[in-house]
PDB file of C-alpha atoms in Angstrom:
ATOM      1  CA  UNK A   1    -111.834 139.545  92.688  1.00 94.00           C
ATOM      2  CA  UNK A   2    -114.341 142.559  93.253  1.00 95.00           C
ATOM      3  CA  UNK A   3    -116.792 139.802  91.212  1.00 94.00           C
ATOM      4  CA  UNK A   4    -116.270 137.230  94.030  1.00 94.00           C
ATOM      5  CA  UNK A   5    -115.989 139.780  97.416  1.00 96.00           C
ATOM      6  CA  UNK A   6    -119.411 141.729  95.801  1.00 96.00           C
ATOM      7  CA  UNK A   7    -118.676 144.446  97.611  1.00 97.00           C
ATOM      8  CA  UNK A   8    -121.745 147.427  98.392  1.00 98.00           C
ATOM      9  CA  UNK A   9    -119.367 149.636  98.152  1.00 98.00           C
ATOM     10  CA  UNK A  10    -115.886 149.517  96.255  1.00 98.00           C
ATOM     11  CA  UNK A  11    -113.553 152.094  97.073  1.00 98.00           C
ATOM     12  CA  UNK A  12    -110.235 152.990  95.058  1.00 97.00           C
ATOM     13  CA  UNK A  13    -107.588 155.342  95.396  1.00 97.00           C
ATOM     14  CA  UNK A  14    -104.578 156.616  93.510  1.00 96.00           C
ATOM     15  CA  UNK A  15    -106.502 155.750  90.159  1.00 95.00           C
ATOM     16  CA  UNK A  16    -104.675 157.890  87.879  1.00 94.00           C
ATOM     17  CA  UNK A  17    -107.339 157.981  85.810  1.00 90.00           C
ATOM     18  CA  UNK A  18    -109.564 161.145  84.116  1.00 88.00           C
ATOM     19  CA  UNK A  19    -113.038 160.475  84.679  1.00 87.00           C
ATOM     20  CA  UNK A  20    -113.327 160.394  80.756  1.00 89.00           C
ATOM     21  CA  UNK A  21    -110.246 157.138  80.673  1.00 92.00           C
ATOM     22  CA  UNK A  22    -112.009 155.155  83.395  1.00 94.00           C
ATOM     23  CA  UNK A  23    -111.551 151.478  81.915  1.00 94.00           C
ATOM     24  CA  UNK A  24    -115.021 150.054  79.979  1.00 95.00           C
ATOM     25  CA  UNK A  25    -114.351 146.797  82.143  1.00 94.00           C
ATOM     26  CA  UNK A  26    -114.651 148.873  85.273  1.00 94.00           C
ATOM     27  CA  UNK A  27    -117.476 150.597  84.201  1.00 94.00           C
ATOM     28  CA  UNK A  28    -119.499 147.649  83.406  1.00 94.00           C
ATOM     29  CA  UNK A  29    -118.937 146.106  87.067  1.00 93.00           C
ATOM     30  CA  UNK A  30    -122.231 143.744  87.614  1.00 92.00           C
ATOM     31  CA  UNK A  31    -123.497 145.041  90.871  1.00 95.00           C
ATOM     32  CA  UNK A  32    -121.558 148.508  90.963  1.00 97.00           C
ATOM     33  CA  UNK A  33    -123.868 150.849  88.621  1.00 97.00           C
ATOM     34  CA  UNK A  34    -123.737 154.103  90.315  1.00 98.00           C
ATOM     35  CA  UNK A  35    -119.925 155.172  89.907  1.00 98.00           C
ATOM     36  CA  UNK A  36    -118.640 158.086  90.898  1.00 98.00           C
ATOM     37  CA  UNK A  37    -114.868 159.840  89.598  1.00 97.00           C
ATOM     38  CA  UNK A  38    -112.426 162.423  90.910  1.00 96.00           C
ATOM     39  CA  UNK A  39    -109.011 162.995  89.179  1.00 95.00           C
ATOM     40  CA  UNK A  40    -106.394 165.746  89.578  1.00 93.00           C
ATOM     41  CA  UNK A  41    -107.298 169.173  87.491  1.00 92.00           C
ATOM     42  CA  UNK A  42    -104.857 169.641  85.097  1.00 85.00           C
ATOM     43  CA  UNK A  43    -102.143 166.638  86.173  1.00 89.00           C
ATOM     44  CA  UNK A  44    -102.953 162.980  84.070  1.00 85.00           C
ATOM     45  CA  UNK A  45    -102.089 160.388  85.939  1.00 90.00           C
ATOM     46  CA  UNK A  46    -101.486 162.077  89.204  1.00 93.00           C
ATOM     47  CA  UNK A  47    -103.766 160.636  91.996  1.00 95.00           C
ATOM     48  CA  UNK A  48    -107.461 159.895  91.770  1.00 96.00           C
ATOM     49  CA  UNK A  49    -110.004 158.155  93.819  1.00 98.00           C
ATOM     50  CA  UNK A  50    -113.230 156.279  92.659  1.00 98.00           C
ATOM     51  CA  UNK A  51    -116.562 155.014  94.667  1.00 98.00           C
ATOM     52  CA  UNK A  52    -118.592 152.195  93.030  1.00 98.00           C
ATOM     53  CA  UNK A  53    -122.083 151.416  94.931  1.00 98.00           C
ATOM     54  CA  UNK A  54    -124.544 148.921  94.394  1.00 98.00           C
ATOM     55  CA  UNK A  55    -127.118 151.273  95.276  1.00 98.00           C
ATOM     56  CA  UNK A  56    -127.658 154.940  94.517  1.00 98.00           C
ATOM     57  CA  UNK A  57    -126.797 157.158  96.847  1.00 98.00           C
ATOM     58  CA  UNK A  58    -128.890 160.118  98.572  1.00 98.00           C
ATOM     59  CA  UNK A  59    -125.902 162.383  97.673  1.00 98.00           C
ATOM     60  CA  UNK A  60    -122.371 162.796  96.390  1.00 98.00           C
ATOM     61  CA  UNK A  61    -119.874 165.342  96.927  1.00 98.00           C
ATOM     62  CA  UNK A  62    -116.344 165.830  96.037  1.00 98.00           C
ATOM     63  CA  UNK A  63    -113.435 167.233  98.132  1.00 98.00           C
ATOM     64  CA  UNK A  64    -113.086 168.206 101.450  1.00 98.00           C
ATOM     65  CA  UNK A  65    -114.048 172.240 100.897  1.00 96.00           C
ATOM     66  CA  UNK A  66    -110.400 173.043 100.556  1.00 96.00           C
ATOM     67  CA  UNK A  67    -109.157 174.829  97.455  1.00 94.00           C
ATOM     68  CA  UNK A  68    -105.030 174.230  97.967  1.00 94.00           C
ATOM     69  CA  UNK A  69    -106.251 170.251  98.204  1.00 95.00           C
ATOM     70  CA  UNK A  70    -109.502 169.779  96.603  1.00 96.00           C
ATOM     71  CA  UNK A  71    -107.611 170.344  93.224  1.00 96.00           C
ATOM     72  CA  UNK A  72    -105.683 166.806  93.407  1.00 96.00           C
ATOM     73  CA  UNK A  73    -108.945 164.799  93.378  1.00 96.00           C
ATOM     74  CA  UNK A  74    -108.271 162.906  96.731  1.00 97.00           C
ATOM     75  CA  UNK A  75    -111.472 162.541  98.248  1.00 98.00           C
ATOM     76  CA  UNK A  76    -115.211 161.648  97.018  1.00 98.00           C
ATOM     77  CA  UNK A  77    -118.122 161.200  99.887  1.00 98.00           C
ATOM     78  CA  UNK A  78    -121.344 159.393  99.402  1.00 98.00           C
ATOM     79  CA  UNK A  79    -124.567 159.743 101.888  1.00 98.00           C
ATOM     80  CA  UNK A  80    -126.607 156.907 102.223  1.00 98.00           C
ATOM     81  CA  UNK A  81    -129.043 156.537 104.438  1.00 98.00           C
ATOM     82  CA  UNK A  82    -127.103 154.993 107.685  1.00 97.00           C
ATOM     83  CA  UNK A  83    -123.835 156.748 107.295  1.00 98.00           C
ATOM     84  CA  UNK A  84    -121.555 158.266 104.654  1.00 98.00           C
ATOM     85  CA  UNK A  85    -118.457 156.231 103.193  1.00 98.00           C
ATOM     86  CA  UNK A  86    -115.536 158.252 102.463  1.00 98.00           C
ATOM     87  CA  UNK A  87    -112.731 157.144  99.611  1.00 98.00           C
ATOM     88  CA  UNK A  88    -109.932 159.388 100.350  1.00 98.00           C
ATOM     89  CA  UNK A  89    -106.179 158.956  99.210  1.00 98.00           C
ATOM     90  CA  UNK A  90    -103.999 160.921 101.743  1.00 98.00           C
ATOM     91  CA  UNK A  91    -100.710 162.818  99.996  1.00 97.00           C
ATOM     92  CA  UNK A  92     -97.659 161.435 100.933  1.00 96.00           C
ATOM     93  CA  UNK A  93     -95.168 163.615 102.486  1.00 95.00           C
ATOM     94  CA  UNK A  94     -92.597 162.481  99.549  1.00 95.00           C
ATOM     95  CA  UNK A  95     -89.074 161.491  99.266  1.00 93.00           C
ATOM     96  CA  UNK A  96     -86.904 163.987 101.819  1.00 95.00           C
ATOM     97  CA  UNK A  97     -90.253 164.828 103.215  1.00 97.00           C
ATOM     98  CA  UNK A  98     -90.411 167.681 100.632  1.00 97.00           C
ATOM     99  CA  UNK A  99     -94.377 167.975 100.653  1.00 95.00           C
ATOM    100  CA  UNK A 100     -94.478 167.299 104.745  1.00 97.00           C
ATOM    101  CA  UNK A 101     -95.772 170.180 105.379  1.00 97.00           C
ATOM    102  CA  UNK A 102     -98.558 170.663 102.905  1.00 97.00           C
ATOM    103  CA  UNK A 103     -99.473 166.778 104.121  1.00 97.00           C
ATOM    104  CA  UNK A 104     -99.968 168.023 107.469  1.00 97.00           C
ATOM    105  CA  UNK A 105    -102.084 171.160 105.716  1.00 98.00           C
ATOM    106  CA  UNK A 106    -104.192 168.262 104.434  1.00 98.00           C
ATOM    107  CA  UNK A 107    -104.664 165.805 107.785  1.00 98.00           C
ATOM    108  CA  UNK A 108    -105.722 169.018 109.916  1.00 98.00           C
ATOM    109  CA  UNK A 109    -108.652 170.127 107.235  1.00 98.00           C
ATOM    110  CA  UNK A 110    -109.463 166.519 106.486  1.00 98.00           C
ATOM    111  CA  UNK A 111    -110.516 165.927 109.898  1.00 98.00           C
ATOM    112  CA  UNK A 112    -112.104 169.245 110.036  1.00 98.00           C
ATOM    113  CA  UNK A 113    -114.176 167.773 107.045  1.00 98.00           C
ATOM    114  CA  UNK A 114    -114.850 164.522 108.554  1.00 98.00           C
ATOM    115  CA  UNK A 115    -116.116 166.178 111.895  1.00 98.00           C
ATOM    116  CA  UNK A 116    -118.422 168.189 109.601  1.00 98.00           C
ATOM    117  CA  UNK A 117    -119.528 164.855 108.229  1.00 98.00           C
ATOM    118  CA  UNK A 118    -119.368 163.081 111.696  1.00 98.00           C
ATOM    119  CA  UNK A 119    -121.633 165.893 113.040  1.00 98.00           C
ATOM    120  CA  UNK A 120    -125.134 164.886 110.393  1.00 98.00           C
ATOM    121  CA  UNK A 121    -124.524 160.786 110.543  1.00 98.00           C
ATOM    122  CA  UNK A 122    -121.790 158.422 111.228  1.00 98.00           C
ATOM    123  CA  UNK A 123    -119.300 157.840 109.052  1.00 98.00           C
ATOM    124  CA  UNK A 124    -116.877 155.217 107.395  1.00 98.00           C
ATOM    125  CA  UNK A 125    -113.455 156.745 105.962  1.00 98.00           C
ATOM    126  CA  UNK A 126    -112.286 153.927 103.333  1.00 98.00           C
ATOM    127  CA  UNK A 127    -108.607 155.108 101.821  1.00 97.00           C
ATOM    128  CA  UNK A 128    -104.830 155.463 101.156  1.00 98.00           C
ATOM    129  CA  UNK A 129    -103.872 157.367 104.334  1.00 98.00           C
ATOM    130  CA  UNK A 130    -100.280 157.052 103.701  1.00 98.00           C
ATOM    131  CA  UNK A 131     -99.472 156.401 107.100  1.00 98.00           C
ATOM    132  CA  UNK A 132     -98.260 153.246 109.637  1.00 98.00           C
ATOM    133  CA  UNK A 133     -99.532 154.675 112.664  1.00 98.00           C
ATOM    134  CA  UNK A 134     -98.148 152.666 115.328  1.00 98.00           C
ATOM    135  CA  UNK A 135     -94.680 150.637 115.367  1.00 98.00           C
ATOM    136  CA  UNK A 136     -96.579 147.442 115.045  1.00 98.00           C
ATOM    137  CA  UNK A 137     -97.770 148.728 111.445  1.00 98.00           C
ATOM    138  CA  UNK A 138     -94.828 148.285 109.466  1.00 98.00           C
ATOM    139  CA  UNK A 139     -91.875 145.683 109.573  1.00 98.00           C
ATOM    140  CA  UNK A 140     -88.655 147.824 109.995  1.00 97.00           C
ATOM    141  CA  UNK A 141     -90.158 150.835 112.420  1.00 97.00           C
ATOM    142  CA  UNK A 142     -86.790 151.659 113.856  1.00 96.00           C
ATOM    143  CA  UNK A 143     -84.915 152.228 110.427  1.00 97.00           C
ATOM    144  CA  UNK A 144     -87.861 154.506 109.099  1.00 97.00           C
ATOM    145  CA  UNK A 145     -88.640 157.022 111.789  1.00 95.00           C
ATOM    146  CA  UNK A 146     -87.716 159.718 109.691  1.00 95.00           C
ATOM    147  CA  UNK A 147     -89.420 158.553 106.235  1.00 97.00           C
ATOM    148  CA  UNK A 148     -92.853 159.870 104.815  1.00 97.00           C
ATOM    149  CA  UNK A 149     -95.535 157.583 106.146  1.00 98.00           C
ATOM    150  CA  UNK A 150     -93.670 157.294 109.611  1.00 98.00           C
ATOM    151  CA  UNK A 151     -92.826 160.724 110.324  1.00 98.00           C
ATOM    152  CA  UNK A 152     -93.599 161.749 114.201  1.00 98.00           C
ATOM    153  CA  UNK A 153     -95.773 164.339 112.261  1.00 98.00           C
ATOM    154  CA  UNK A 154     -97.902 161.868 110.599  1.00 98.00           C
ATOM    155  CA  UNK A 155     -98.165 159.525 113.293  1.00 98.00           C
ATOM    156  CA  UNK A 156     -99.722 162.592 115.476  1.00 98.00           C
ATOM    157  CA  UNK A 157    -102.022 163.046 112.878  1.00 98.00           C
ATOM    158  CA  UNK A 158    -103.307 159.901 112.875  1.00 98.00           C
ATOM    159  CA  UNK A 159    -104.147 159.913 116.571  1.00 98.00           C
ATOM    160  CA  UNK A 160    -105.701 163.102 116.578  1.00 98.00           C
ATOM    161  CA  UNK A 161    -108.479 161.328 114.015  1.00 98.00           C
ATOM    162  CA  UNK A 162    -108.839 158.944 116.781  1.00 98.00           C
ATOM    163  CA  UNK A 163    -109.149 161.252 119.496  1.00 98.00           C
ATOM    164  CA  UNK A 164    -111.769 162.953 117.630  1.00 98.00           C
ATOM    165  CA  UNK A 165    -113.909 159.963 118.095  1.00 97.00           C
ATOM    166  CA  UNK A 166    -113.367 157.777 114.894  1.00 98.00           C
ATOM    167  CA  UNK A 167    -111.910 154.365 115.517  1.00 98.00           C
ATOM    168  CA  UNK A 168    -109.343 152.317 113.410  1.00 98.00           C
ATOM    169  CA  UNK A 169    -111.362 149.479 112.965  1.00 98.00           C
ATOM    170  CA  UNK A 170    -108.722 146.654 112.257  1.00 98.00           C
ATOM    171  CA  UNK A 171    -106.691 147.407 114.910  1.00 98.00           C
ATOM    172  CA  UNK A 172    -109.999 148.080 117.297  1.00 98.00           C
ATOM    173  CA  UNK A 173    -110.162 144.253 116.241  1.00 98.00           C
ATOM    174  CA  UNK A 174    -107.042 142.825 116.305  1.00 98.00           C
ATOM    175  CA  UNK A 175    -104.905 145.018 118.552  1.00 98.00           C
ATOM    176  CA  UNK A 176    -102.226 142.530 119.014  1.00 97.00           C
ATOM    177  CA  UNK A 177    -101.900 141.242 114.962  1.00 98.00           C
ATOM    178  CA  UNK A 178     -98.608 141.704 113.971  1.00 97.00           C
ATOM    179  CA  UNK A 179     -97.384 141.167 110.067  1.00 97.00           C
ATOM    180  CA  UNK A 180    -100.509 142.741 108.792  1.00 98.00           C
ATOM    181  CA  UNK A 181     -99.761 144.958 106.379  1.00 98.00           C
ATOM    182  CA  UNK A 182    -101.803 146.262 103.031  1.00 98.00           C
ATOM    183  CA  UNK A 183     -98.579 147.965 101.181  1.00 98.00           C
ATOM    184  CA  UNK A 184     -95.289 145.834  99.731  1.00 98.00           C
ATOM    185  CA  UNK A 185     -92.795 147.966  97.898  1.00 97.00           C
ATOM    186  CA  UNK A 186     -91.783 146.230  94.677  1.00 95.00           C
ATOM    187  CA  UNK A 187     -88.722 146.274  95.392  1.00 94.00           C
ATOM    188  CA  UNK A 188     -86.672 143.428  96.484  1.00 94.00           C
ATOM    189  CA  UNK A 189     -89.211 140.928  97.192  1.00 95.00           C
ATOM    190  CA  UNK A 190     -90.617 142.415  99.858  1.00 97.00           C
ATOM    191  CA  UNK A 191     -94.455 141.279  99.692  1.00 97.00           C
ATOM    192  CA  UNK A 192     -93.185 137.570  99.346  1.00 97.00           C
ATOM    193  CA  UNK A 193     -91.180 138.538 102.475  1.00 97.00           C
ATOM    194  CA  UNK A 194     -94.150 140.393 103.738  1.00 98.00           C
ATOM    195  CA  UNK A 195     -92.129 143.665 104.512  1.00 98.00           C
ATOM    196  CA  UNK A 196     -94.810 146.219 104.564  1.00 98.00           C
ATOM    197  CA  UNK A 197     -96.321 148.563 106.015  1.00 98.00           C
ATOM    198  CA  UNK A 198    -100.492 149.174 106.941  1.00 98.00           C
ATOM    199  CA  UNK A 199    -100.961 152.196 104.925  1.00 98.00           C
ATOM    200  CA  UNK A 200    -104.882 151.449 103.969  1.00 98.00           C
ATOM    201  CA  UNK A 201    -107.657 151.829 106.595  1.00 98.00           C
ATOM    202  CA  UNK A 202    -111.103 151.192 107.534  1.00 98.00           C
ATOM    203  CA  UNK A 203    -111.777 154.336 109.862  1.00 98.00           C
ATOM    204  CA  UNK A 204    -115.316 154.528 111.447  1.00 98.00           C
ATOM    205  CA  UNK A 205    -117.177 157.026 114.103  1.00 98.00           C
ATOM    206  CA  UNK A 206    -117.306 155.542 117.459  1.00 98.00           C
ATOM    207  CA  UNK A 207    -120.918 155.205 117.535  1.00 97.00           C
ATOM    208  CA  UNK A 208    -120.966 152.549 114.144  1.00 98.00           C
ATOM    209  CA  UNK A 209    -118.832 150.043 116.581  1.00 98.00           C
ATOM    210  CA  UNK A 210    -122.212 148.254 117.565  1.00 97.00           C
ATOM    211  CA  UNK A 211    -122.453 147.436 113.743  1.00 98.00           C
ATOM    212  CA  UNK A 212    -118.931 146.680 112.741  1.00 98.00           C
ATOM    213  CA  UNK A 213    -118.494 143.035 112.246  1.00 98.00           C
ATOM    214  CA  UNK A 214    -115.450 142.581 110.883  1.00 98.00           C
ATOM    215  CA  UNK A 215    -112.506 143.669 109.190  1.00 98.00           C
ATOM    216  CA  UNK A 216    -110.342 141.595 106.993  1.00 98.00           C
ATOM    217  CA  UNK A 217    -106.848 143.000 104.887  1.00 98.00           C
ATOM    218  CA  UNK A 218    -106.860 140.392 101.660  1.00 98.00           C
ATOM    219  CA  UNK A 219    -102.857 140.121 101.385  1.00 97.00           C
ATOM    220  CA  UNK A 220    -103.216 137.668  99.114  1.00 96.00           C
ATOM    221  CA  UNK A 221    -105.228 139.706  96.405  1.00 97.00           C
ATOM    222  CA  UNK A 222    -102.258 140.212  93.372  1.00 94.00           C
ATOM    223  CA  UNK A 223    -102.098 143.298  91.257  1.00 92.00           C
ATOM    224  CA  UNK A 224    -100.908 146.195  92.939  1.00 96.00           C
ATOM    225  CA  UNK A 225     -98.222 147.363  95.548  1.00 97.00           C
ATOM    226  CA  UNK A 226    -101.408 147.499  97.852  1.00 98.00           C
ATOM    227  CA  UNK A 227    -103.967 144.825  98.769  1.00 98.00           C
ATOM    228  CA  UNK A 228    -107.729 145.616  99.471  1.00 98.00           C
ATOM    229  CA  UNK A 229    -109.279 145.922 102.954  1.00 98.00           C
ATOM    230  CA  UNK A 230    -112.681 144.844 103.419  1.00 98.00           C
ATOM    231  CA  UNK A 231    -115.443 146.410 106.305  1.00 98.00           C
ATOM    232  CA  UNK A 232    -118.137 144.416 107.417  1.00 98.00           C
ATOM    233  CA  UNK A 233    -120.818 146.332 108.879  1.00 98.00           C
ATOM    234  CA  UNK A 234    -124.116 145.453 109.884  1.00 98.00           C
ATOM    235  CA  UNK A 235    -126.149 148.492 109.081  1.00 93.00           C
TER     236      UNK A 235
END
């Protein structure tokens, strides 16, 4: 599939995967040499995000500058010369919304980071963000109010990113699109009954919305609980 959509930029999250077990068929991606790896210090197989480019970029960092998060290997940035793109995998606020508040921790210095960011060149936030943001983003938003992903909390969150000035560029799209959703719990059938939720995100700055042509969720992409999102910009 990444072979066919030939992506410029591939962006993956909750890899699980040390930088040193990254998969030889992954590595050896035509059209995706410059590969870049962040996993969790010290916890195998605990989150992990990845960003594959066609072309080299002017600059790489890791993290978002904060020690309590920066340790679980959730985010990787790449400059290039137009904007940076962002692969971030959000923590989940977990079953009985034990790690709520250290989620909420993460959103406030996340957005601190991607003002930082948003402050040099525009920029394109690709990710997990473990959030439905708006009742129209899942299929049972009554019965989960008080679940991680749905929380009040997290919802808040996710509009404070867009009053900051960054735009959710599906929905900027297709405001009205109901049933599109990028996550299917594998439980009970639920992607062939398409009850999900839109967890994964195209996020751009305000000012990239004169480039933005499209953006597409590939529900019918198999192997994983989540599908892919593609951006098309013209930059």
């Amino acid at each position: 599939w990444v072979q066919e959509e030939a992506p410029d930029v591939l962006c993956l999250q909750e890899t699980k995967c040390a930088v040193s077990a990254v998969p030889a068929e992954i590595r050896a991606l035509p059209g995706l040499p410059h590969q870049f790896w962040s996993s969790a210090k010290d916890r195998p197989g605990y989150s992990g995000v990845g960003l594959l480019a066609k072309t080299e970029p002017l600059n790489v960092t890791y993290g978002i500058g904060d020690p309590e998060h920066d340790v679980d290997g959730r985010v990787v940035t790449a400059e290039f010369p137009s904007l940076f793109v962002v692969s971030a995998y959000v923590p989940n606020a977990g079953r009985g919304l034990v790690r709520l508040e250290p989620r909420l921790r993460f959103d406030a210095a996340f957005l601190a980071f991607l003002q930082r960011l948003d402050a040099q060149k525009p920029v394109l936030l690709c990710g997990d963000l473990n959030v439905a943001h708006a009742e129209i983003d899942l299929c049972h938003p009554r019965i989960n109010r008080a679940n991680p992903g749905f929380t009040p909390q997290e919802r808040e969150g996710f509009s404070r990113l867009l009053a900051a000035g960054f735009v959710d560029s599906f929905r900027h799209l297709y405001p009205e699109a109901r049933g599109a959703f990028t996550f299917w719990t594998y439980l009970g059938g639920a992607r062939a009954r398409n009850v999900g939720w839109r967890l994964d995100y195209a996020v751009l700055s305000q000012r990239l919305l004169g480039s933005l042509c499209d953006c597409k969720i590939r529900s019918t992409v198999p192997g994983s609980d989540h599908c892919p999102i593609t951006a098309l910009l013209a930059v």
